[in-house]
Short mmCIF file of C-alpha atoms and ligand atoms in Angstrom, two decimals:
data_model
loop_
_atom_site.label_atom_id
_atom_site.label_comp_id
_atom_site.label_asym_id
_atom_site.label_seq_id
_atom_site.Cartn_x
_atom_site.Cartn_y
_atom_site.Cartn_z
CA MET A 1 5.57 -15.94 -12.86
CA LEU A 2 3.17 -16.25 -15.74
CA LEU A 3 -0.34 -17.53 -16.06
CA GLU A 4 -0.30 -19.40 -19.35
CA HIS A 5 -3.78 -20.81 -19.43
CA LEU A 6 -7.01 -20.42 -17.51
CA THR A 7 -10.13 -22.59 -17.64
CA LEU A 8 -13.39 -21.60 -15.97
CA ALA A 9 -16.53 -23.66 -15.55
CA ASN A 10 -19.71 -22.27 -14.02
CA LEU A 11 -17.86 -19.49 -12.26
CA ARG A 12 -20.01 -16.36 -11.75
CA ASN A 13 -21.35 -15.40 -15.22
CA TYR A 14 -18.91 -17.74 -17.05
CA LEU A 15 -20.48 -20.97 -18.29
CA SER A 16 -17.13 -22.07 -19.67
CA LEU A 17 -14.04 -20.23 -20.74
CA GLU A 18 -10.64 -21.14 -22.16
CA PHE A 19 -8.26 -18.20 -21.93
CA GLY A 20 -4.61 -18.04 -22.99
CA PRO A 21 -3.30 -14.74 -21.63
CA ALA A 22 -0.17 -13.04 -22.90
CA PRO A 23 2.94 -12.07 -20.96
CA GLY A 24 3.08 -8.35 -20.14
CA VAL A 25 -0.11 -6.33 -19.75
CA ASN A 26 -3.47 -7.97 -20.54
CA LEU A 27 -6.03 -5.19 -20.74
CA LEU A 28 -9.59 -6.45 -20.28
CA VAL A 29 -11.97 -3.91 -21.79
CA GLY A 30 -15.74 -4.06 -21.85
CA ALA A 31 -18.99 -2.44 -20.80
CA ASN A 32 -20.34 -2.83 -17.28
CA ALA A 33 -21.47 -6.25 -16.07
CA GLN A 34 -19.72 -8.31 -18.79
CA GLY A 35 -17.38 -10.36 -16.60
CA LYS A 36 -14.17 -8.32 -16.28
CA SER A 37 -13.97 -8.32 -12.49
CA ASN A 38 -15.18 -11.91 -12.39
CA LEU A 39 -12.18 -12.94 -14.48
CA LEU A 40 -9.78 -11.15 -12.14
CA GLU A 41 -11.48 -12.76 -9.18
CA ALA A 42 -10.96 -16.18 -10.78
CA ILE A 43 -7.22 -15.55 -11.30
CA ALA A 44 -6.85 -14.34 -7.71
CA LEU A 45 -8.64 -17.50 -6.58
CA LEU A 46 -5.81 -19.55 -8.07
CA GLY A 47 -3.29 -17.58 -6.03
CA THR A 48 -4.99 -17.06 -2.72
CA GLY A 49 -7.67 -19.78 -2.77
CA LYS A 50 -10.17 -17.08 -1.81
CA SER A 51 -12.42 -14.51 -3.41
CA PHE A 52 -11.36 -10.88 -3.06
CA ARG A 53 -15.00 -9.84 -3.19
CA THR A 54 -16.97 -12.08 -0.92
CA THR A 55 -16.70 -14.40 2.02
CA ARG A 56 -19.92 -16.16 0.90
CA GLU A 57 -18.29 -18.38 -1.61
CA SER A 58 -21.52 -19.92 -2.86
CA GLU A 59 -21.92 -16.61 -4.77
CA LEU A 60 -19.05 -17.70 -7.00
CA ILE A 61 -21.06 -20.59 -8.42
CA ARG A 62 -22.99 -19.69 -11.55
CA ARG A 63 -26.66 -19.39 -10.66
CA GLY A 64 -28.34 -22.79 -11.03
CA ALA A 65 -25.09 -24.80 -11.28
CA PRO A 66 -24.02 -27.29 -8.58
CA LEU A 67 -20.34 -26.36 -8.55
CA ALA A 68 -17.80 -23.96 -10.01
CA SER A 69 -14.22 -24.55 -10.97
CA VAL A 70 -11.16 -22.55 -11.91
CA SER A 71 -8.05 -24.22 -13.18
CA GLY A 72 -4.88 -22.92 -14.69
CA THR A 73 -1.37 -23.58 -15.82
CA ALA A 74 1.32 -21.25 -14.61
CA ARG A 75 5.04 -21.00 -15.19
CA VAL A 76 6.76 -20.44 -11.87
CA GLY A 77 10.32 -20.30 -10.52
CA ALA A 78 12.74 -17.56 -11.43
CA ALA A 79 15.93 -19.53 -12.01
CA ARG A 80 14.53 -22.74 -13.51
CA PRO A 81 10.89 -22.14 -14.44
CA ILE A 82 8.53 -25.10 -14.34
CA ALA A 83 4.87 -25.42 -15.35
CA ILE A 84 2.38 -26.17 -12.58
CA ASN A 85 -1.32 -26.98 -12.77
CA LEU A 86 -3.67 -25.62 -10.18
CA ALA A 87 -7.38 -26.05 -9.68
CA CYS A 88 -9.94 -24.85 -7.18
CA THR A 89 -13.44 -26.30 -7.12
CA ILE A 90 -16.27 -24.73 -5.14
CA VAL A 91 -19.12 -27.05 -4.26
CA ALA A 92 -22.37 -25.92 -2.67
CA GLY A 93 -23.92 -28.43 -0.31
CA ALA A 94 -26.57 -28.60 2.39
CA GLY A 95 -23.92 -28.08 5.09
CA GLY A 96 -22.37 -25.04 3.37
CA THR A 97 -19.84 -24.42 0.65
CA ARG A 98 -16.74 -26.61 0.33
CA LYS A 99 -13.60 -25.91 -1.64
CA GLN A 100 -11.26 -28.48 -3.04
CA TYR A 101 -7.75 -27.68 -4.17
CA THR A 102 -5.47 -29.59 -6.49
CA LEU A 103 -1.85 -29.02 -7.37
CA ASN A 104 -0.51 -30.94 -10.37
CA GLY A 105 -3.54 -33.21 -10.25
CA GLU A 106 -3.20 -34.16 -6.57
CA GLY A 107 -5.70 -33.03 -3.95
CA VAL A 108 -3.94 -30.72 -1.47
CA ARG A 109 -4.83 -28.76 1.62
CA TYR A 110 -5.33 -25.01 1.54
CA ALA A 111 -1.95 -24.29 3.17
CA SER A 112 -0.13 -26.14 0.37
CA PHE A 113 -2.21 -24.57 -2.38
CA LEU A 114 -1.86 -21.01 -1.12
CA GLY A 115 0.84 -19.00 -2.83
CA SER A 116 1.88 -21.46 -5.55
CA VAL A 117 0.87 -18.61 -7.82
CA LYS A 118 1.48 -15.24 -6.21
CA THR A 119 -0.77 -12.30 -6.97
CA VAL A 120 -0.98 -8.68 -5.92
CA THR A 121 -4.47 -7.27 -6.30
CA PHE A 122 -5.95 -3.81 -6.39
CA VAL A 123 -9.73 -3.58 -6.21
CA PRO A 124 -11.71 -0.36 -5.77
CA SER A 125 -12.72 -1.41 -2.24
CA ASP A 126 -9.01 -1.24 -1.30
CA LEU A 127 -9.48 2.52 -1.22
CA SER A 128 -11.00 2.11 2.22
CA LEU A 129 -7.72 0.59 3.47
CA VAL A 130 -6.52 3.91 4.86
CA ALA A 131 -9.63 5.02 6.72
CA GLY A 132 -11.66 1.83 7.07
CA SER A 133 -11.60 -0.53 10.03
CA PRO A 134 -8.28 -1.94 11.30
CA SER A 135 -9.43 -5.44 10.32
CA LEU A 136 -9.02 -4.45 6.63
CA ARG A 137 -5.39 -3.53 7.25
CA ARG A 138 -4.75 -6.71 9.22
CA THR A 139 -6.25 -8.76 6.40
CA MET A 140 -3.98 -6.99 3.93
CA LEU A 141 -0.94 -7.80 6.09
CA ASN A 142 -2.00 -11.41 6.60
CA GLU A 143 -2.67 -12.03 2.92
CA ALA A 144 0.57 -10.44 1.74
CA LEU A 145 2.69 -12.20 4.35
CA SER A 146 1.00 -15.57 3.80
CA LEU A 147 1.81 -15.36 0.09
CA ALA A 148 5.40 -14.37 0.78
CA ASP A 149 6.09 -17.06 3.37
CA SER A 150 4.18 -20.27 4.07
CA ARG A 151 5.52 -20.31 7.66
CA TYR A 152 3.60 -17.10 8.32
CA TYR A 153 0.35 -18.76 7.30
CA ARG A 154 1.05 -21.70 9.63
CA HIS A 155 1.65 -19.35 12.58
CA LEU A 156 -1.51 -17.44 11.68
CA ALA A 157 -3.64 -20.59 11.50
CA ALA A 158 -2.26 -21.83 14.85
CA TYR A 159 -2.80 -18.38 16.40
CA ARG A 160 -6.42 -18.27 15.19
CA LYS A 161 -7.07 -21.72 16.59
CA ALA A 162 -5.76 -20.74 20.04
CA LEU A 163 -7.74 -17.48 19.87
CA THR A 164 -11.00 -19.25 19.00
CA GLN A 165 -10.48 -21.68 21.87
CA LYS A 166 -9.65 -18.92 24.33
CA ASN A 167 -12.69 -16.88 23.28
CA ALA A 168 -14.92 -19.92 23.73
CA LEU A 169 -13.54 -20.31 27.23
CA LEU A 170 -14.01 -16.62 28.08
CA ARG A 171 -17.55 -16.68 26.69
CA GLY A 172 -18.41 -19.61 28.90
CA ALA A 173 -19.01 -21.96 25.96
CA ILE A 174 -16.66 -24.38 27.74
CA PRO A 175 -16.33 -24.60 31.54
CA PRO A 176 -13.82 -22.15 33.09
CA ASP A 177 -10.45 -23.76 33.67
CA PRO A 178 -7.36 -21.67 34.56
CA ASP A 179 -5.02 -24.41 33.35
CA LEU A 180 -6.67 -24.43 29.96
CA LEU A 181 -6.55 -20.63 29.80
CA ALA A 182 -2.80 -20.79 30.47
CA VAL A 183 -2.38 -23.32 27.64
CA TYR A 184 -4.26 -21.09 25.20
CA ASP A 185 -2.32 -18.01 26.31
CA GLU A 186 0.92 -19.87 25.81
CA GLY A 187 -0.16 -20.70 22.25
CA LEU A 188 -1.12 -17.08 21.62
CA VAL A 189 2.26 -15.83 22.87
CA ARG A 190 4.23 -18.40 20.87
CA GLU A 191 2.41 -17.92 17.57
CA GLY A 192 1.61 -14.24 18.11
CA THR A 193 5.25 -13.33 18.69
CA ALA A 194 6.12 -14.79 15.29
CA LEU A 195 3.30 -12.77 13.69
CA ILE A 196 4.36 -9.54 15.39
CA LEU A 197 7.99 -9.87 14.33
CA ALA A 198 7.08 -10.79 10.74
CA ARG A 199 4.62 -7.89 10.49
CA ARG A 200 7.11 -5.44 11.92
CA HIS A 201 9.77 -6.46 9.45
CA TYR A 202 7.33 -6.44 6.54
CA VAL A 203 5.78 -3.04 7.32
CA ALA A 204 9.26 -1.50 7.54
CA ALA A 205 10.10 -2.81 4.05
CA LEU A 206 6.68 -1.89 2.67
CA GLY A 207 6.81 1.61 4.15
CA GLU A 208 10.20 2.31 2.66
CA VAL A 209 9.10 1.47 -0.89
CA ALA A 210 5.66 3.08 -0.56
CA SER A 211 7.22 6.27 0.73
CA SER A 212 9.74 6.42 -2.10
CA VAL A 213 7.14 5.65 -4.82
CA HIS A 214 4.78 8.22 -3.35
CA GLY A 215 7.58 10.80 -3.20
CA HIS A 216 8.18 10.31 -6.94
CA TRP A 217 4.52 10.86 -7.72
CA ILE A 218 3.75 13.71 -5.37
CA HIS A 219 6.66 15.99 -4.65
CA GLY A 220 6.67 17.66 -1.29
CA GLU A 221 4.37 15.19 0.56
CA ARG A 222 5.91 12.53 2.75
CA LEU A 223 3.95 9.29 3.16
CA GLU A 224 4.86 7.01 6.03
CA LEU A 225 3.56 3.67 7.23
CA ARG A 226 3.78 2.73 10.85
CA TYR A 227 3.07 -0.62 12.41
CA ALA A 228 0.92 -0.17 15.52
CA PRO A 229 1.12 -3.46 17.40
CA ASN A 230 -1.29 -4.13 20.23
CA VAL A 231 1.30 -5.78 22.41
CA PHE A 232 4.66 -4.19 21.94
CA SER A 233 5.25 -0.55 21.30
CA TYR A 234 8.72 0.18 20.10
CA GLY A 235 9.00 3.85 20.75
CA ALA A 236 11.76 4.62 18.31
CA GLN A 237 11.03 2.36 15.34
CA ALA A 238 14.73 1.92 14.72
CA VAL A 239 15.08 -0.47 17.65
CA THR A 240 14.62 -4.10 16.59
CA PRO A 241 13.11 -6.03 19.47
CA THR A 242 14.23 -9.56 20.16
CA GLU A 243 11.81 -12.47 20.13
CA ASP A 244 12.20 -12.77 23.90
CA ALA A 245 11.41 -9.10 24.45
CA VAL A 246 8.20 -9.34 22.40
CA ALA A 247 7.14 -12.56 24.14
CA ALA A 248 7.83 -11.03 27.57
CA ALA A 249 5.80 -7.91 26.70
CA PHE A 250 2.97 -10.17 25.47
CA VAL A 251 2.92 -12.15 28.74
CA GLU A 252 2.93 -8.93 30.74
CA ARG A 253 0.00 -7.42 28.79
CA LEU A 254 -1.98 -10.65 29.16
CA ALA A 255 -1.49 -10.50 32.94
CA GLU A 256 -2.52 -6.82 33.03
CA GLN A 257 -5.66 -7.45 31.01
CA ARG A 258 -6.72 -10.77 32.58
CA ALA A 259 -9.52 -9.24 34.67
CA ALA A 260 -10.74 -7.08 31.76
CA GLU A 261 -10.82 -10.12 29.43
CA ALA A 262 -12.81 -12.10 31.98
CA ALA A 263 -15.24 -9.20 32.45
CA ARG A 264 -15.71 -8.53 28.73
CA LYS A 265 -15.63 -12.25 27.86
CA VAL A 266 -13.33 -11.70 24.92
CA SER A 267 -9.63 -11.80 24.21
CA LEU A 268 -8.22 -8.26 24.24
CA VAL A 269 -4.49 -8.80 23.85
CA GLY A 270 -2.51 -9.83 20.80
CA PRO A 271 -1.85 -9.21 17.11
CA HIS A 272 -5.53 -9.78 16.25
CA ARG A 273 -5.81 -6.19 17.53
CA ASP A 274 -2.85 -4.74 15.62
CA ASP A 275 -3.12 -1.85 13.23
CA LEU A 276 -1.18 -0.08 10.53
CA VAL A 277 -1.17 3.71 10.42
CA PHE A 278 -0.64 5.87 7.35
CA THR A 279 0.70 9.37 7.89
CA LEU A 280 1.26 12.20 5.47
CA ASP A 281 3.82 14.75 6.62
CA GLY A 282 3.38 13.33 10.11
CA GLU A 283 -0.42 13.72 10.23
CA PRO A 284 -2.72 10.69 10.26
CA LEU A 285 -4.03 10.26 6.71
CA ALA A 286 -7.22 8.54 7.88
CA THR A 287 -8.52 11.68 9.53
CA TYR A 288 -6.80 14.48 7.59
CA GLY A 289 -6.34 13.15 4.06
CA SER A 290 -8.52 13.97 1.05
CA GLN A 291 -10.03 11.17 -1.05
CA GLY A 292 -7.35 11.70 -3.69
CA GLN A 293 -4.61 11.47 -1.06
CA HIS A 294 -6.05 8.18 0.25
CA ARG A 295 -6.14 6.84 -3.29
CA THR A 296 -2.53 7.78 -4.05
CA ALA A 297 -1.38 6.28 -0.75
CA VAL A 298 -3.17 2.98 -1.48
CA LEU A 299 -1.67 2.80 -4.97
CA ALA A 300 1.80 3.46 -3.57
CA LEU A 301 1.12 0.69 -1.06
CA LYS A 302 0.18 -1.72 -3.87
CA VAL A 303 3.31 -0.89 -5.85
CA ALA A 304 5.28 -1.49 -2.64
CA GLU A 305 3.47 -4.80 -2.02
CA TYR A 306 4.50 -5.89 -5.51
CA ALA A 307 8.14 -4.80 -5.04
CA VAL A 308 8.53 -6.41 -1.61
CA LEU A 309 6.94 -9.68 -2.71
CA SER A 310 9.20 -9.75 -5.81
CA ASP A 311 12.20 -9.08 -3.63
CA ARG A 312 11.36 -11.70 -1.00
CA THR A 313 10.51 -14.50 -3.38
CA GLY A 314 12.95 -13.59 -6.15
CA GLU A 315 10.08 -13.68 -8.60
CA ALA A 316 7.57 -11.15 -9.95
CA PRO A 317 3.99 -11.84 -8.82
CA ILE A 318 1.00 -11.51 -11.16
CA LEU A 319 -0.58 -8.08 -10.88
CA LEU A 320 -4.39 -7.79 -10.88
CA LEU A 321 -5.83 -4.29 -11.17
CA ASP A 322 -9.57 -3.86 -11.18
CA ASP A 323 -10.83 -0.54 -12.49
CA VAL A 324 -7.75 1.27 -11.27
CA PHE A 325 -7.74 3.95 -13.97
CA SER A 326 -11.25 5.17 -13.32
CA GLU A 327 -9.93 6.25 -9.94
CA LEU A 328 -7.07 8.39 -11.21
CA ASP A 329 -6.66 11.79 -12.78
CA ALA A 330 -4.48 12.03 -15.92
CA ASP A 331 -1.22 12.88 -14.10
CA ARG A 332 -1.58 10.15 -11.53
CA ALA A 333 -2.57 7.63 -14.20
CA THR A 334 0.60 8.45 -16.14
CA ALA A 335 2.71 8.17 -12.99
CA PHE A 336 1.08 4.85 -12.15
CA VAL A 337 1.69 3.47 -15.65
CA GLY A 338 5.34 4.37 -15.15
CA ALA A 339 5.39 2.07 -12.12
CA LEU A 340 3.93 -0.74 -14.27
CA SER A 341 6.72 -0.72 -16.82
CA GLY A 342 8.64 -3.96 -16.96
CA VAL A 343 5.95 -5.90 -15.09
CA GLU A 344 6.09 -9.59 -16.01
CA GLN A 345 2.34 -10.10 -16.26
CA ALA A 346 -0.62 -7.92 -15.33
CA PHE A 347 -4.38 -8.08 -15.83
CA ILE A 348 -6.08 -4.71 -15.87
CA THR A 349 -9.81 -4.11 -16.28
CA ALA A 350 -11.33 -0.93 -17.69
CA THR A 351 -14.54 0.11 -19.41
CA GLN A 352 -12.47 2.17 -21.90
CA PRO A 353 -8.82 1.71 -22.89
CA PRO A 354 -7.06 4.09 -20.48
CA ARG A 355 -5.35 6.98 -22.28
CA ALA A 356 -2.27 6.71 -20.06
CA LEU A 357 -1.65 3.11 -21.12
CA LYS A 358 -0.11 2.73 -24.56
CA THR A 359 -2.39 0.00 -25.83
CA GLN A 360 -0.38 -0.21 -29.04
CA ALA A 361 2.78 -1.02 -27.12
CA GLU A 362 4.24 -4.46 -27.71
CA GLU A 363 3.83 -5.50 -24.09
CA THR A 364 0.07 -4.73 -24.01
CA VAL A 365 -2.60 -7.07 -25.35
CA VAL A 366 -6.19 -5.86 -25.42
CA TRP A 367 -9.03 -8.31 -24.81
CA ARG A 368 -12.64 -7.37 -25.31
CA VAL A 369 -14.94 -8.86 -22.69
CA GLU A 370 -18.56 -9.22 -23.72
CA ALA A 371 -21.18 -11.39 -22.04
CA ALA A 372 -18.58 -13.69 -20.48
CA ARG A 373 -16.66 -14.15 -23.74
CA LEU A 374 -13.18 -12.90 -24.58
CA ARG A 375 -11.92 -11.70 -27.93
CA ARG A 376 -8.33 -10.63 -28.58
CA CYS A 377 -8.25 -7.27 -30.39
P1 ATP B 401 -18.19 -3.37 -14.23
O1 ATP B 401 -17.56 -2.61 -15.35
O2 ATP B 401 -19.53 -2.85 -13.91
O3 ATP B 401 -17.33 -3.50 -13.04
P2 ATP B 401 -17.69 -6.18 -14.85
O4 ATP B 401 -17.47 -6.54 -16.28
O5 ATP B 401 -16.52 -6.11 -13.98
O6 ATP B 401 -18.51 -4.83 -14.81
P3 ATP B 401 -18.55 -8.39 -13.24
O7 ATP B 401 -18.44 -7.89 -11.84
O8 ATP B 401 -17.47 -9.27 -13.73
O9 ATP B 401 -18.76 -7.19 -14.25
O10 ATP B 401 -19.97 -9.14 -13.32
C1 ATP B 401 -20.53 -9.56 -14.53
C2 ATP B 401 -21.88 -10.17 -14.30
O11 ATP B 401 -21.76 -11.38 -13.56
C3 ATP B 401 -22.87 -9.32 -13.51
O12 ATP B 401 -23.96 -9.05 -14.34
C4 ATP B 401 -23.28 -10.19 -12.35
O13 ATP B 401 -24.64 -10.07 -12.06
C5 ATP B 401 -22.97 -11.58 -12.88
N1 ATP B 401 -22.82 -12.58 -11.82
C6 ATP B 401 -22.18 -12.45 -10.63
N2 ATP B 401 -22.26 -13.59 -9.92
C7 ATP B 401 -22.97 -14.46 -10.65
C8 ATP B 401 -23.41 -15.80 -10.46
N3 ATP B 401 -23.10 -16.48 -9.35
N4 ATP B 401 -24.13 -16.39 -11.45
C9 ATP B 401 -24.41 -15.71 -12.58
N5 ATP B 401 -24.04 -14.46 -12.82
C10 ATP B 401 -23.33 -13.82 -11.88
MG1 MG B 402 -15.94 -4.74 -12.52
#
């Protein structure tokens, strides 16, 4: 898919911008604090409907403005491409920030907006994916799977609703009622089983590509990804559990943990407690790996995310790479550029044109970003 046009109004430091990116690599070069990351954030907003930098979305609105908007035209569909128009408006109000989504001029709900344009993003904070809290890894899984398959997002939304209700019950925010608890648990098992199976399948595919990419870059080190579900442990990963087996294990764990959940007043069982483990030659990377090893593993993971999403949707997503080259030594930068070749469209920010990237190549267009303005070089 290709982003053909982008319009910003009052987004971050952009008062207004009309941008017609090129196919292939769009390199956004400029000094610090000019608006490079803000532009990437705006493109990601069209894909995911969310900021990759903040959960306080009022920050996206240019200081002093009442609302911000991002809109764009993209060409999507591998076999018979069509142009779609997308827009996301962020409005600050007394009761909090609201977002409105439109698809081809019609107001739509988040679930319908999400994933019309698919993006894979690397931001420097992704480097904490390996060793940071499990919630970062769950978010990564949820975002990637929601983009790949709208059914996943529906299961996730239904799961979160049941979880919020169950936690309210356990906390005592609503009167205790065993029947109600059973209803919420039933919802968790139904929706959670779908999440567990989708994650398991996805991590297997992701791990295979990440491991192979990593093996090409770093000879003699074996990267592996392992799904660590809270509910169902597979022992040998080769065994594919049935839906019934996962649901039965879920019910059993809920029964085992009922007293503990009541005592701690919080839900302890389910995929909201899943994790993903990176190992290098069998050792956990989070505790044993160097900074450079974490970085290489995360980049291999991003390349894998791109490959798996392309494979599942039959279409190349848009790649967004924020400051990726400042994180790499010369050899790794060259290896990473190799993985970029043939990409349909990418947006890459840098303070200096990276040496590893042939900026004279036909498929690379350089844009200079200065004080929220873009100039094609
Ligand atoms: P770096 O190379 O340091 O990463 P950058 O070009 O990526 O720089 P951005 O993160 O895009 O910089 O930010 C550019 C500017 O936007 C910053 O000076 C920041 O203060 C400003 N900015 C962020 N949010 C808002 C906002 N809501 N209103 C106005 N300006 C903002
Ligand atoms: Mg930046």
